[in-house]
PDB file of C-alpha atoms in Angstrom:
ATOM      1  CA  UNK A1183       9.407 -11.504  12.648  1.00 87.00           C
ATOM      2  CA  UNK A1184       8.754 -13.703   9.334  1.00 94.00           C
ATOM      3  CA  UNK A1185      12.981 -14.159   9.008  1.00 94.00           C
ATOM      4  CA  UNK A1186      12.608 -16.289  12.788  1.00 95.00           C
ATOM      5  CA  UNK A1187       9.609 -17.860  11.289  1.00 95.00           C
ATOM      6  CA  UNK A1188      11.274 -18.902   7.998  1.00 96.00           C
ATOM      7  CA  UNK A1189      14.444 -19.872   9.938  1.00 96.00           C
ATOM      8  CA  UNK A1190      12.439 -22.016  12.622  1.00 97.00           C
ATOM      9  CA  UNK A1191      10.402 -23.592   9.672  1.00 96.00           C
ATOM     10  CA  UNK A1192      14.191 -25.200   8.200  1.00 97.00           C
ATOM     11  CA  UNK A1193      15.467 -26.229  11.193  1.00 97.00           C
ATOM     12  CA  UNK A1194      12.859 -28.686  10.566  1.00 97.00           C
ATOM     13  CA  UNK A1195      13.196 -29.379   7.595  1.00 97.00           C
ATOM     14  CA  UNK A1196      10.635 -27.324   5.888  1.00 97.00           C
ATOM     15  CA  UNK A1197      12.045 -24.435   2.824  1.00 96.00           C
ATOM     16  CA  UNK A1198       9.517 -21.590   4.010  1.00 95.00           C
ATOM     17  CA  UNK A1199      10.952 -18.125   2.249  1.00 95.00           C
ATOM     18  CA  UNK A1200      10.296 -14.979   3.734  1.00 95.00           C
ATOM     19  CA  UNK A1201       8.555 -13.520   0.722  1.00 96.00           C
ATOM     20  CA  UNK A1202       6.042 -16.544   1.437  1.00 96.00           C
ATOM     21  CA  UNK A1203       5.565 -15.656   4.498  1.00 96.00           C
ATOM     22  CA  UNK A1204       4.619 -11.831   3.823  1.00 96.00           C
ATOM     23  CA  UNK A1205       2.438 -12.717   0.872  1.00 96.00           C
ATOM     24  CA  UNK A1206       0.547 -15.454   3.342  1.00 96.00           C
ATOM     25  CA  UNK A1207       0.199 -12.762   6.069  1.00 96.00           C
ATOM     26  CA  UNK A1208      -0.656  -9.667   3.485  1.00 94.00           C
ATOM     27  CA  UNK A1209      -3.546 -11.913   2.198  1.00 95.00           C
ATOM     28  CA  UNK A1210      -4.420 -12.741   5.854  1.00 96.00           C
ATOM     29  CA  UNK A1211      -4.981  -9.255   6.281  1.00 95.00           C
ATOM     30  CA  UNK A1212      -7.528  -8.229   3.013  1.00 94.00           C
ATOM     31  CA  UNK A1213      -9.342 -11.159   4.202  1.00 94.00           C
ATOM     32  CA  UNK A1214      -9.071  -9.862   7.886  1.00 97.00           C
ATOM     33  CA  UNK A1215     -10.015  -6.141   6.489  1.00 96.00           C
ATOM     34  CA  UNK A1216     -13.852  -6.336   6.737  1.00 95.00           C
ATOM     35  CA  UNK A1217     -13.908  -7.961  10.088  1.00 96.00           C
ATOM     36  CA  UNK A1218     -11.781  -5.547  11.678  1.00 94.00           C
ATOM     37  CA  UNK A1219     -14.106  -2.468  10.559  1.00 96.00           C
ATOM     38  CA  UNK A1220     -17.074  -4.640  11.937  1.00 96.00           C
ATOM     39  CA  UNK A1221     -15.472  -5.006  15.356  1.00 92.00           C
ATOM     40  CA  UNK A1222     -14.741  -1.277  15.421  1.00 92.00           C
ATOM     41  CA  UNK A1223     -18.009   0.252  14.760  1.00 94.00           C
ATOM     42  CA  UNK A1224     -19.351  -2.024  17.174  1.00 92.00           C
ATOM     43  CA  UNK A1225     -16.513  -0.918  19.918  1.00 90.00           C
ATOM     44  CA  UNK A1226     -17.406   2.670  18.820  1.00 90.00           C
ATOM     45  CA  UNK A1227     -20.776   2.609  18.759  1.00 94.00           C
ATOM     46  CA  UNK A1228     -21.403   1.065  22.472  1.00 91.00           C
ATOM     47  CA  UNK A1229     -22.125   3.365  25.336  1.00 93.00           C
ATOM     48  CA  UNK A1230     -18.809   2.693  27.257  1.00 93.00           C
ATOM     49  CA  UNK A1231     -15.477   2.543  25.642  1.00 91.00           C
ATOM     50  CA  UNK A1232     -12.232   1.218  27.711  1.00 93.00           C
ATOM     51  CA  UNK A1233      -8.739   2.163  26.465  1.00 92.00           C
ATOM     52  CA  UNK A1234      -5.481   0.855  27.030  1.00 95.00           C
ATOM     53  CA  UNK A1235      -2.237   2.746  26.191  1.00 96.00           C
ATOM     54  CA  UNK A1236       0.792   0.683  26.437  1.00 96.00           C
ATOM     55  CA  UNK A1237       4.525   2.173  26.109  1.00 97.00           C
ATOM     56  CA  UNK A1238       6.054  -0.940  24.049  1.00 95.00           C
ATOM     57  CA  UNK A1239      10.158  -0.605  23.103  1.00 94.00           C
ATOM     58  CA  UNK A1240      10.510  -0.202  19.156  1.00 93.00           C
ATOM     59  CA  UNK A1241      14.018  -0.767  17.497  1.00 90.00           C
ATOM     60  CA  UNK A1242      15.497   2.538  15.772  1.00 86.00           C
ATOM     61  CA  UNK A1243      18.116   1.713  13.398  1.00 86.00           C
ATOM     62  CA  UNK A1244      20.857   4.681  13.327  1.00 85.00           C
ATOM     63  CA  UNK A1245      20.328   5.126  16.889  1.00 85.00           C
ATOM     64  CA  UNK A1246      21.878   2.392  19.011  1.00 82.00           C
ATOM     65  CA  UNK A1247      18.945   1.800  21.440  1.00 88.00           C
ATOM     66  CA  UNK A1248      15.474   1.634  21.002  1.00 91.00           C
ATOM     67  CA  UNK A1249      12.738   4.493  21.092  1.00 93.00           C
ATOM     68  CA  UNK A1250       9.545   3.903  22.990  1.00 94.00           C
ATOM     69  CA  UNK A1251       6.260   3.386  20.617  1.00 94.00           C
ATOM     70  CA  UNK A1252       2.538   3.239  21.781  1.00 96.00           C
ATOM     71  CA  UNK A1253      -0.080   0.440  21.694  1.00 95.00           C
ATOM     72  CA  UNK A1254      -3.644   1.638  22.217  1.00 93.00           C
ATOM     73  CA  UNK A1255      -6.357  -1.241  22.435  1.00 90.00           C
ATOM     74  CA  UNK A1256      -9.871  -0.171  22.439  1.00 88.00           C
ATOM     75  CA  UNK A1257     -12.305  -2.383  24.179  1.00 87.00           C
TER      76      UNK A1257
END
């Protein structure tokens, strides 16, 4: 999470806000945008397609204990 990040980043010295962070990673991803769609009609288009479904724990705030989310990676 970009709070450990910004946290890590003064322990050594180094003023790193959150907001910073998120504006860094939001422009990461327009830039990241047209590669990604790229990559996926190439994955879509070949003749095999591999899929991987991973159960990953998520927090849930309100409920005490966490809630299981999915990760699905497409190769």
């Amino acid at each position: 999470p970009l709070y450990r990040q910004s946290q890590i980043f003064a322990r050594n010295g180094v003023d790193l806000p959150r907001s910073t962070l998120a504006g860094w990673v939001g422009g990461a991803c327009w830039w990241l945008e047209a590669l990604h769609e790229r990559l996926a009609k190439n994955v879509f288009a070949s003749n095999h397609l591999f899929a991987d479904d991973t159960p990953v724990p998520v927090l849930d705030p309100g409920r005490g204990r966490t809630k299981t989310g999915r990760l699905w990676v497409y190769a």
